[in-house]
PDB file with one MODEL, atoms N, CA, C and O in Angstrom:
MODEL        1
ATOM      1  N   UNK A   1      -7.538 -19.681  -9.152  1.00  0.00           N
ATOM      2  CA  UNK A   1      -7.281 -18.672 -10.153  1.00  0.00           C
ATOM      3  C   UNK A   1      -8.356 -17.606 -10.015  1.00  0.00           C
ATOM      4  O   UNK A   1      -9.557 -17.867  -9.950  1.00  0.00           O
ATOM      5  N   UNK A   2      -7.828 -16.370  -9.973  1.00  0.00           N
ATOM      6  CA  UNK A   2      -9.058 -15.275  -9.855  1.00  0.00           C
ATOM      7  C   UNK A   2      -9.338 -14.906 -11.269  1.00  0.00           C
ATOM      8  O   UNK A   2      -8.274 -14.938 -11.887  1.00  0.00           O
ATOM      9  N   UNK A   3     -10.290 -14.583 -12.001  1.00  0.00           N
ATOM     10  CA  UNK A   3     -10.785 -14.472 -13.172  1.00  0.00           C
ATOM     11  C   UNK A   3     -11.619 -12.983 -13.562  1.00  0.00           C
ATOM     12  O   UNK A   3     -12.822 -12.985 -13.300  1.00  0.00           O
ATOM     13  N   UNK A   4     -11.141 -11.954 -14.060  1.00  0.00           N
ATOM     14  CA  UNK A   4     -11.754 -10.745 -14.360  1.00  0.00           C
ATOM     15  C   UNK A   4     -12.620 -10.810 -15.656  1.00  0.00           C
ATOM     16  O   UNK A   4     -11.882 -11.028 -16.617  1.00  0.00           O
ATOM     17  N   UNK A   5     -13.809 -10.707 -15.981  1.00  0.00           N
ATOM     18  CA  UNK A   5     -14.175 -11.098 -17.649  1.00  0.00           C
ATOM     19  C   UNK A   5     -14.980  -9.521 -17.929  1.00  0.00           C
ATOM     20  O   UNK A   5     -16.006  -8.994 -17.499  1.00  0.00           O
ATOM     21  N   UNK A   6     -14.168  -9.226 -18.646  1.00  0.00           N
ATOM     22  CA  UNK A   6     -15.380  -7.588 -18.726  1.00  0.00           C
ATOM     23  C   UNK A   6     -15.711  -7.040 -18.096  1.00  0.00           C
ATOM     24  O   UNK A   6     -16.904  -6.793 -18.269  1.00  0.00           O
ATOM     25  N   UNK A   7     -15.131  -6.438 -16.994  1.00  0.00           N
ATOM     26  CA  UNK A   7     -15.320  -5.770 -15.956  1.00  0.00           C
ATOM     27  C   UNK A   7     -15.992  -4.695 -16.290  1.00  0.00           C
ATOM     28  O   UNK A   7     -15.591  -4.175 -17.331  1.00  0.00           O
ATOM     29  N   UNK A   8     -17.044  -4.083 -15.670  1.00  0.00           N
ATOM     30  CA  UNK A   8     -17.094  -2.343 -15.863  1.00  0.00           C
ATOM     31  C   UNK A   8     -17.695  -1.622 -14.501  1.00  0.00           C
ATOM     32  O   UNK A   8     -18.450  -2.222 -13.737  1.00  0.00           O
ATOM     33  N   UNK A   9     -17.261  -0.250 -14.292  1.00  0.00           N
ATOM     34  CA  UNK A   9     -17.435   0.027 -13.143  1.00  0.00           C
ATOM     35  C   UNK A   9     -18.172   1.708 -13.988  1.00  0.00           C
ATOM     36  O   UNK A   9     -17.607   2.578 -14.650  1.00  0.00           O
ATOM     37  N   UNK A  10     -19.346   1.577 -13.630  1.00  0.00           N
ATOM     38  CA  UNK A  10     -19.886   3.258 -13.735  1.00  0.00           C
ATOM     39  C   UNK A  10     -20.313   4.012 -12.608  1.00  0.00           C
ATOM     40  O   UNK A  10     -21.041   3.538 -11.736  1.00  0.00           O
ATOM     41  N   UNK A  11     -19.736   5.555 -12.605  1.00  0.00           N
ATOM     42  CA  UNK A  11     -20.504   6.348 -11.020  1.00  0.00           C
ATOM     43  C   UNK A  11     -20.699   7.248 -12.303  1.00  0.00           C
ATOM     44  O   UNK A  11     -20.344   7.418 -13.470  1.00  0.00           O
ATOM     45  N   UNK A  12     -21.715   7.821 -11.021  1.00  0.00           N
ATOM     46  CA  UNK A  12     -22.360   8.994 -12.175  1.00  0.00           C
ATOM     47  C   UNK A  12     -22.278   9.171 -13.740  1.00  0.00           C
ATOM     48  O   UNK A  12     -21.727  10.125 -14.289  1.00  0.00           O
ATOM     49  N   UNK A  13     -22.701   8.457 -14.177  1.00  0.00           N
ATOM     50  CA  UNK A  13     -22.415   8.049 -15.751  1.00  0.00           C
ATOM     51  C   UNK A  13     -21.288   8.198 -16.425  1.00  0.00           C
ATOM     52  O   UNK A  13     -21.287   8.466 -17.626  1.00  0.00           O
ATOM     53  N   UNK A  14     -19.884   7.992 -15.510  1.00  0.00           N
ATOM     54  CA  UNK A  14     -18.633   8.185 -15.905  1.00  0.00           C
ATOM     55  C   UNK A  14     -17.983   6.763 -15.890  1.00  0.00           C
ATOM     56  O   UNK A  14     -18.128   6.098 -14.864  1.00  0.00           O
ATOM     57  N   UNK A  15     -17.186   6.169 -17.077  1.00  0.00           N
ATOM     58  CA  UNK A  15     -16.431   5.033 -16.483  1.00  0.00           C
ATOM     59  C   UNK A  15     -15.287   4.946 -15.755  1.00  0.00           C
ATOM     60  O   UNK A  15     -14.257   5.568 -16.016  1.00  0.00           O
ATOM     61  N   UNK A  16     -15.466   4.037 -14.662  1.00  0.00           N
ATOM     62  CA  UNK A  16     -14.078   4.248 -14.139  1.00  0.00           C
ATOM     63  C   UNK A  16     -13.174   3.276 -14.407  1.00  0.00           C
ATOM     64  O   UNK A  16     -11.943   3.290 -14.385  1.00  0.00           O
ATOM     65  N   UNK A  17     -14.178   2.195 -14.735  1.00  0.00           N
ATOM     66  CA  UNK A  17     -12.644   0.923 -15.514  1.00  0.00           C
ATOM     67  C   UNK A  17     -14.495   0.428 -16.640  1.00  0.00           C
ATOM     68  O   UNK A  17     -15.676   0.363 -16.298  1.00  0.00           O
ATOM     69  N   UNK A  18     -13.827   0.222 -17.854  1.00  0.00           N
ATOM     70  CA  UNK A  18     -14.550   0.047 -19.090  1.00  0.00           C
ATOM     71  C   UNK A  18     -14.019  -1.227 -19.799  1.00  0.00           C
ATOM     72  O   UNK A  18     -12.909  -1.300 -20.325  1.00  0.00           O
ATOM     73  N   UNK A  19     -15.199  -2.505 -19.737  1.00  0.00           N
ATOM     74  CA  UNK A  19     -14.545  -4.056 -19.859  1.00  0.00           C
ATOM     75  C   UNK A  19     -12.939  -4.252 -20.140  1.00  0.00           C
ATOM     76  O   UNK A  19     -12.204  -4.423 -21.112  1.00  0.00           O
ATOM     77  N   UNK A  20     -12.812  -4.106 -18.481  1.00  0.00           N
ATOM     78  CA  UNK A  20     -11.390  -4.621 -18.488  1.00  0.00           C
ATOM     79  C   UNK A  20     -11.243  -6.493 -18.228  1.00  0.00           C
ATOM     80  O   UNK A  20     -12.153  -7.194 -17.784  1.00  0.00           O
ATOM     81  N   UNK A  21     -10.497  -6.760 -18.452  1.00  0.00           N
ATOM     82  CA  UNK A  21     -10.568  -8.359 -18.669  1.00  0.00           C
ATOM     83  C   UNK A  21      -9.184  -8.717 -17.603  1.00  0.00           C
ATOM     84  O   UNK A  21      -8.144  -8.060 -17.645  1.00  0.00           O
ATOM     85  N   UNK A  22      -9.413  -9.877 -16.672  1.00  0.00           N
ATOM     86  CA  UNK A  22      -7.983 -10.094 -16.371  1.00  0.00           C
ATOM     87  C   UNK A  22      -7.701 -11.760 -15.694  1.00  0.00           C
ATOM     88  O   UNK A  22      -8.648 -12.241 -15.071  1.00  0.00           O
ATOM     89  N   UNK A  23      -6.815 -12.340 -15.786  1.00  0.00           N
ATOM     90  CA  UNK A  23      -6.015 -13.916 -15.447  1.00  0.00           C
ATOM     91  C   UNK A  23      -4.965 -13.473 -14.512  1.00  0.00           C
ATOM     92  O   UNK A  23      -4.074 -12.624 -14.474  1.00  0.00           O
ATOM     93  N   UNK A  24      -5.507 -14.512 -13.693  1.00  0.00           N
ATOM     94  CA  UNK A  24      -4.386 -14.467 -12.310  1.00  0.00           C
ATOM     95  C   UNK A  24      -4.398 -15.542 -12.010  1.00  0.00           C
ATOM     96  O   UNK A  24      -5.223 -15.880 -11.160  1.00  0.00           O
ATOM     97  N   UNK A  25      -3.328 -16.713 -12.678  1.00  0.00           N
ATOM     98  CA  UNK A  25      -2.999 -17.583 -12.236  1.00  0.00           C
ATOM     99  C   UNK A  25      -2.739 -17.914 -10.948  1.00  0.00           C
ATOM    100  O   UNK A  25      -2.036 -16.992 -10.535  1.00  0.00           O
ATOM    101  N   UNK A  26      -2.973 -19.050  -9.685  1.00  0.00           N
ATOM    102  CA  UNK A  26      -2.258 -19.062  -8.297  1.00  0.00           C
ATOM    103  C   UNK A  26      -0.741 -19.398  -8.246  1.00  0.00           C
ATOM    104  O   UNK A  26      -0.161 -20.288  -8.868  1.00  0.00           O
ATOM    105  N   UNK A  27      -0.176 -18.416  -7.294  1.00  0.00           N
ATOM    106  CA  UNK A  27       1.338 -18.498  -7.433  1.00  0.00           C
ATOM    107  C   UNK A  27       1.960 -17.513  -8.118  1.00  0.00           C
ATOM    108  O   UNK A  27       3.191 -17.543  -8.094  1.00  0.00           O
ATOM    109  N   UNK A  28       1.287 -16.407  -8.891  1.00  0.00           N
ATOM    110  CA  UNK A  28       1.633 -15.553  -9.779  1.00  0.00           C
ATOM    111  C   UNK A  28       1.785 -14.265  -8.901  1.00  0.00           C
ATOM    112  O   UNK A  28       1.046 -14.028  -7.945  1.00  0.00           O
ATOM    113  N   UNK A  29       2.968 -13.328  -9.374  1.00  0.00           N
ATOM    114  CA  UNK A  29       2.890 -12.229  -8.514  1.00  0.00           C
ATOM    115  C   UNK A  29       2.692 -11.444  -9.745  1.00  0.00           C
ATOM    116  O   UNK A  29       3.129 -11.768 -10.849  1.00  0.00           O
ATOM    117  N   UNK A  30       1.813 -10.099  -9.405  1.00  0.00           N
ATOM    118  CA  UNK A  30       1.538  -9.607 -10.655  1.00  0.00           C
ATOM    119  C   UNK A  30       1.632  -7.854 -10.141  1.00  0.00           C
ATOM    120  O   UNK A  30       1.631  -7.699  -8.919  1.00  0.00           O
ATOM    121  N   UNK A  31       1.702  -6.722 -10.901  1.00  0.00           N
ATOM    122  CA  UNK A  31       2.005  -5.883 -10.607  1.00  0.00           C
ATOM    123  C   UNK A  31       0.772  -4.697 -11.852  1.00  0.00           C
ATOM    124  O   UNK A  31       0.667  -4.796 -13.075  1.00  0.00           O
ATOM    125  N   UNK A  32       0.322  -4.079 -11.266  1.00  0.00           N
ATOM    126  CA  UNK A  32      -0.818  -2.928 -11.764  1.00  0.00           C
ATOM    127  C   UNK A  32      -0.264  -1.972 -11.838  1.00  0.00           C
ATOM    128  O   UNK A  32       0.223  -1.532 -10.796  1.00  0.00           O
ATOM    129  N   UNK A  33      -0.088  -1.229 -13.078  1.00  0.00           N
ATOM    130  CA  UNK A  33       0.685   0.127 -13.318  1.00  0.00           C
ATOM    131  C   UNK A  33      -0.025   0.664 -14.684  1.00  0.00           C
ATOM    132  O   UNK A  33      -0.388   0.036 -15.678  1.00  0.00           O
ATOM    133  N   UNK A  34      -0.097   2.169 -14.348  1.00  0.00           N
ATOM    134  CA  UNK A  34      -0.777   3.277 -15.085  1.00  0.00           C
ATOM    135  C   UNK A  34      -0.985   4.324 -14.785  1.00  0.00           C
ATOM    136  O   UNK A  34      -1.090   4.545 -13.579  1.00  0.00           O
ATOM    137  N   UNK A  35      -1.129   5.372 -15.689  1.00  0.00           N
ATOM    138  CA  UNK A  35      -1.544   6.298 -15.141  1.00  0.00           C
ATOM    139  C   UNK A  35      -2.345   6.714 -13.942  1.00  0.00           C
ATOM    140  O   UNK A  35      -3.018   5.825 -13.420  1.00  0.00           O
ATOM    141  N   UNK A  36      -2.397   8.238 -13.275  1.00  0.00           N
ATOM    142  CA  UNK A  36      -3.421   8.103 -12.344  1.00  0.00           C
ATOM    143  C   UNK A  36      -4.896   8.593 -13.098  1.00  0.00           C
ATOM    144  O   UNK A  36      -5.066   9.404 -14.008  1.00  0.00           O
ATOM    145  N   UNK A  37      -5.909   7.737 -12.317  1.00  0.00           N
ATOM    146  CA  UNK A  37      -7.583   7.865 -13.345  1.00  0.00           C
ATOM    147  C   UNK A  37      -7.450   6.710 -14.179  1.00  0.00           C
ATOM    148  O   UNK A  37      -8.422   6.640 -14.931  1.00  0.00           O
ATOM    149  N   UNK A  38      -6.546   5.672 -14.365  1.00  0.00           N
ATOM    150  CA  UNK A  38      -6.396   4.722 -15.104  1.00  0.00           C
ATOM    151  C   UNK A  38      -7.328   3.708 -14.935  1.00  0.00           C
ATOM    152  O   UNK A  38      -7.905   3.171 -15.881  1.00  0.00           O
ATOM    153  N   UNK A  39      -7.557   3.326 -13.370  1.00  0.00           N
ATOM    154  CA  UNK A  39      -8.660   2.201 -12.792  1.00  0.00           C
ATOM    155  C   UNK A  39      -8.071   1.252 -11.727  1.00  0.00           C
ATOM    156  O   UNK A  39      -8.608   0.276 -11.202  1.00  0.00           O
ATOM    157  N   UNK A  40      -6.744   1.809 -11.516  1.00  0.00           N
ATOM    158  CA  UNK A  40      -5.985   0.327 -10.627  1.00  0.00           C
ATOM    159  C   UNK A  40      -6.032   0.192  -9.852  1.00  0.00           C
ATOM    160  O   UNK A  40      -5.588  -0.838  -9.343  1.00  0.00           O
ATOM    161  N   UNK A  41      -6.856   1.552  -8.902  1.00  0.00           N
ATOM    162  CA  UNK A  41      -7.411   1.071  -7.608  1.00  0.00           C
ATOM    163  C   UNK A  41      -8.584   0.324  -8.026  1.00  0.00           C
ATOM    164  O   UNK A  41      -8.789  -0.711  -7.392  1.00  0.00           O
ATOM    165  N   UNK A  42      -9.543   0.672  -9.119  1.00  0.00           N
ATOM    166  CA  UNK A  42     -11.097   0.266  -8.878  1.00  0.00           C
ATOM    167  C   UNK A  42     -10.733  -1.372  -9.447  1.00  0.00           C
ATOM    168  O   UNK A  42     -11.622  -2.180  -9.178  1.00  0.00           O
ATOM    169  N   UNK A  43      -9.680  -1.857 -10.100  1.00  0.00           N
ATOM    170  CA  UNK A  43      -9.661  -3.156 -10.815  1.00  0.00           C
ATOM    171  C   UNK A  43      -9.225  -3.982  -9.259  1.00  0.00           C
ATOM    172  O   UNK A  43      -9.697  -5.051  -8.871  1.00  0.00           O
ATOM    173  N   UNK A  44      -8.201  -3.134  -8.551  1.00  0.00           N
ATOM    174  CA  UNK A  44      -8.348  -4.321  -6.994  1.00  0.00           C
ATOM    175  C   UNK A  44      -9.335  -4.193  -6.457  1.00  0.00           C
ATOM    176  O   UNK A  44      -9.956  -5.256  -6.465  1.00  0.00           O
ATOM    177  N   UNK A  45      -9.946  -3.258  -5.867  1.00  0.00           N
ATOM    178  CA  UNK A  45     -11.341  -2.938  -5.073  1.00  0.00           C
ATOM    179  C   UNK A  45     -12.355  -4.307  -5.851  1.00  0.00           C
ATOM    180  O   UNK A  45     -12.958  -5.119  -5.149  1.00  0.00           O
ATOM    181  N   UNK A  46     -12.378  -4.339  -7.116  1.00  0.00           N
ATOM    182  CA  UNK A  46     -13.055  -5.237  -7.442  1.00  0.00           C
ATOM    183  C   UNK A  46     -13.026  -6.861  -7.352  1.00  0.00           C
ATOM    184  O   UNK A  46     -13.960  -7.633  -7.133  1.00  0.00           O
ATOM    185  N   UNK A  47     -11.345  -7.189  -7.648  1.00  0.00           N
ATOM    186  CA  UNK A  47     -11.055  -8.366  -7.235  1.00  0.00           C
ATOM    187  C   UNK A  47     -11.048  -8.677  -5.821  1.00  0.00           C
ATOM    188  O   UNK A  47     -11.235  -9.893  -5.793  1.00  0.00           O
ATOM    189  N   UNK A  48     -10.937  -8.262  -4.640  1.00  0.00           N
ATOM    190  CA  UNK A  48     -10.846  -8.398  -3.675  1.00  0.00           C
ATOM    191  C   UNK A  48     -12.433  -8.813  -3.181  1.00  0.00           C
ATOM    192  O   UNK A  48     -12.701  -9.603  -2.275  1.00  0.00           O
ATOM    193  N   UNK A  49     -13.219  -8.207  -3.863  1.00  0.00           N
ATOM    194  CA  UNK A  49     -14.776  -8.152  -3.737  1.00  0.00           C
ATOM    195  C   UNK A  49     -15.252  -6.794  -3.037  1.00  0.00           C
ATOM    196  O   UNK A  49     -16.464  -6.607  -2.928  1.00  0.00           O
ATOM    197  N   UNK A  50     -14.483  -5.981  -2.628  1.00  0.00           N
ATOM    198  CA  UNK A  50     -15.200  -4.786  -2.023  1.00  0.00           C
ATOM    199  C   UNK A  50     -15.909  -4.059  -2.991  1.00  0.00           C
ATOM    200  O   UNK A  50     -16.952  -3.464  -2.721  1.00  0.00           O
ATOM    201  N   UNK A  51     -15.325  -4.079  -4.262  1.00  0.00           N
ATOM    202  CA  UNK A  51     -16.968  -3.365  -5.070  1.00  0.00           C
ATOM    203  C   UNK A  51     -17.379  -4.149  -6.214  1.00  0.00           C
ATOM    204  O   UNK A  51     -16.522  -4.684  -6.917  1.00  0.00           O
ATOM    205  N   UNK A  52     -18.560  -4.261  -6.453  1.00  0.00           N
ATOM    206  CA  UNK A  52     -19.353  -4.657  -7.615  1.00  0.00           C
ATOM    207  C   UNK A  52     -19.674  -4.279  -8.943  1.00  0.00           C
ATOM    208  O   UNK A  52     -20.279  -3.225  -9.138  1.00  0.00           O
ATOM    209  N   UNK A  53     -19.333  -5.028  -9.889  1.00  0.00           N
ATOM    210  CA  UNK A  53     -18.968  -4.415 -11.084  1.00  0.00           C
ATOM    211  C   UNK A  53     -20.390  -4.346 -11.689  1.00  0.00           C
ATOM    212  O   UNK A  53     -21.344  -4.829 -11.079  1.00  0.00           O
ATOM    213  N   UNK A  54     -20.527  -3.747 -12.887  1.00  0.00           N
ATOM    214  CA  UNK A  54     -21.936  -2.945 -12.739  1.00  0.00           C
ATOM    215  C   UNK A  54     -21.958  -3.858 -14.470  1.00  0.00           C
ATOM    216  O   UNK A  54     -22.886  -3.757 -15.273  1.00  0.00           O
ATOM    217  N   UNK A  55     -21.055  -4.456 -14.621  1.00  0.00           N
ATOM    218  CA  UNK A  55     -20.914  -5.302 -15.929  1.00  0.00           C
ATOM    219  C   UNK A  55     -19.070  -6.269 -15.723  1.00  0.00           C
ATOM    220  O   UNK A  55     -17.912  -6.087 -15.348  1.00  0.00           O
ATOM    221  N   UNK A  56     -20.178  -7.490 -16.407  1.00  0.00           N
ATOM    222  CA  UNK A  56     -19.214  -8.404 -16.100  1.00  0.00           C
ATOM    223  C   UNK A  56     -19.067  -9.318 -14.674  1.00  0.00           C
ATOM    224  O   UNK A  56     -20.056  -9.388 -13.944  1.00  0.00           O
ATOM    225  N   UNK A  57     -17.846  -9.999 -14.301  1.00  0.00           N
ATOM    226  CA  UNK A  57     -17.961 -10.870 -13.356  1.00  0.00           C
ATOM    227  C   UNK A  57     -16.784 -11.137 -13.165  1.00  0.00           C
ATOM    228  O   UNK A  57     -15.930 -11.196 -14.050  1.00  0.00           O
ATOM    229  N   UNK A  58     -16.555 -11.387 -11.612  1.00  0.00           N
ATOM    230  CA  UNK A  58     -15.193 -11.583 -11.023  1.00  0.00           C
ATOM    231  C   UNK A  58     -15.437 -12.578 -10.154  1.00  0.00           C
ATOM    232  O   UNK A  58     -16.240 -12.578  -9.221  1.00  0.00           O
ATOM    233  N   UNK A  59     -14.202 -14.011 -10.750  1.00  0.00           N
ATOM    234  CA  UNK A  59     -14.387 -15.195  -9.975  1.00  0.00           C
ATOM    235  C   UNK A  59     -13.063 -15.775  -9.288  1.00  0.00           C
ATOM    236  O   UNK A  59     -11.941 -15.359  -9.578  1.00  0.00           O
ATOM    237  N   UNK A  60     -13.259 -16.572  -8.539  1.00  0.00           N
ATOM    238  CA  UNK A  60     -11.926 -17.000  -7.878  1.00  0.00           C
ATOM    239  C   UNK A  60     -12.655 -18.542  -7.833  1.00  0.00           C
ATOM    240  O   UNK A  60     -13.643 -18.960  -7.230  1.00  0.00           O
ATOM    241  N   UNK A  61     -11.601 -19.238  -8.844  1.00  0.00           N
ATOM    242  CA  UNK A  61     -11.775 -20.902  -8.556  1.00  0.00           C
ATOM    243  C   UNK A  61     -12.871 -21.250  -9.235  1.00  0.00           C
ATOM    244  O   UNK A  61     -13.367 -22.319  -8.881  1.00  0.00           O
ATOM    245  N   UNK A  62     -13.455 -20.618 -10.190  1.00  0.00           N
ATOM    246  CA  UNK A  62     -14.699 -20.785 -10.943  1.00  0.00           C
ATOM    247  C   UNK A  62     -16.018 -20.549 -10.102  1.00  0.00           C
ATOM    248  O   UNK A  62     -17.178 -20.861 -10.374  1.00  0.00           O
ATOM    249  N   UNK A  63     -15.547 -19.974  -9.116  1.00  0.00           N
ATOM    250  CA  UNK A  63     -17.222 -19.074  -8.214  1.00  0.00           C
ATOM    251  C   UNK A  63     -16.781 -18.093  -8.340  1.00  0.00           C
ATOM    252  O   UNK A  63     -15.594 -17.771  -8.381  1.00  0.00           O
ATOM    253  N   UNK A  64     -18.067 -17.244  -8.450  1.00  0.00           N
ATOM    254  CA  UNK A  64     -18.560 -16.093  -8.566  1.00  0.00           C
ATOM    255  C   UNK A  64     -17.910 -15.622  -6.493  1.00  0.00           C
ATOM    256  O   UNK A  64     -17.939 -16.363  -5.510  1.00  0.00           O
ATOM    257  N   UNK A  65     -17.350 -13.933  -6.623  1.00  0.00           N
ATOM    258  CA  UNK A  65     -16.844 -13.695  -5.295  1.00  0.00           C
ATOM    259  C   UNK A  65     -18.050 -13.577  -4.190  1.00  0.00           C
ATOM    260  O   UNK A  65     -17.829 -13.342  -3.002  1.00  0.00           O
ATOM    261  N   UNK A  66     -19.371 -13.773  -4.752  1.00  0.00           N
ATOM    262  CA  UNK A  66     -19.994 -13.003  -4.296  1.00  0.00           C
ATOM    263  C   UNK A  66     -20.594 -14.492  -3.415  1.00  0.00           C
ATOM    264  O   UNK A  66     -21.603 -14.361  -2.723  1.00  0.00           O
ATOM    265  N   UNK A  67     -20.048 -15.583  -3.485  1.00  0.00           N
ATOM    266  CA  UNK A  67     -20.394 -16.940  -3.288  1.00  0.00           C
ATOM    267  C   UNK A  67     -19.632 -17.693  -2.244  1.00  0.00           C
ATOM    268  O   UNK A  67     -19.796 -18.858  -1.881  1.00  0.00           O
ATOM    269  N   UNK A  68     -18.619 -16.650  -1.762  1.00  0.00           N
ATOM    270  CA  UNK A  68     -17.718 -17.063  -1.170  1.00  0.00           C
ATOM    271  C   UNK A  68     -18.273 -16.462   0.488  1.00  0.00           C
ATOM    272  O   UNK A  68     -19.201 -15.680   0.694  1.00  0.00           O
ATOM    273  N   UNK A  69     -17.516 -17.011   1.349  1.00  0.00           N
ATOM    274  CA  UNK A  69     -18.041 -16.372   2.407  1.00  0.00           C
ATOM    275  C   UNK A  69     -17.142 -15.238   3.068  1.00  0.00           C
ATOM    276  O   UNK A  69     -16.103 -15.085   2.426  1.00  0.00           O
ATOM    277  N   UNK A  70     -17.253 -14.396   4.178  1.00  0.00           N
ATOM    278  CA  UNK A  70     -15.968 -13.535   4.129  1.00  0.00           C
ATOM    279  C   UNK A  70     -15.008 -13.976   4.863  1.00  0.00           C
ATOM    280  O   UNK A  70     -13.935 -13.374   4.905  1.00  0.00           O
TER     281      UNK A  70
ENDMDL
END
């Protein structure tokens, strides 16, 4: 299960996703939709592990991504 808990992503003192929270059961197909400037690239960029959330924590399987190897 990948696990989003309060995510937050800041550049230049702007938010680009502001404690977003998210559950992804395994086996689940799930679908990200919103406006554009909404965050739905920066909420995958984050689950995937390519960027680091500047608040909060993103886990897969109850580890931290950053624990995993690539």
């Amino acid at each position: 299960m990948i696990v989003a808990e309060s995510v937050s992503v800041i550049r230049n003192g702007r938010a680009l996703l502001a404690r977003a929270s998210l559950t992804v059961p395994p086996g689940t197909r799930l679908g990200i939709v919103g406006p554009n400037g909404a965050g739905k690239s920066t909420l995958l960029r984050l689950l995937c592990g390519e960027l680091q959330p500047d608040a909060g924590r993103v886990t897969l399987d109850g580890r931290s991504l950053g624990e995993w190897s690539a």
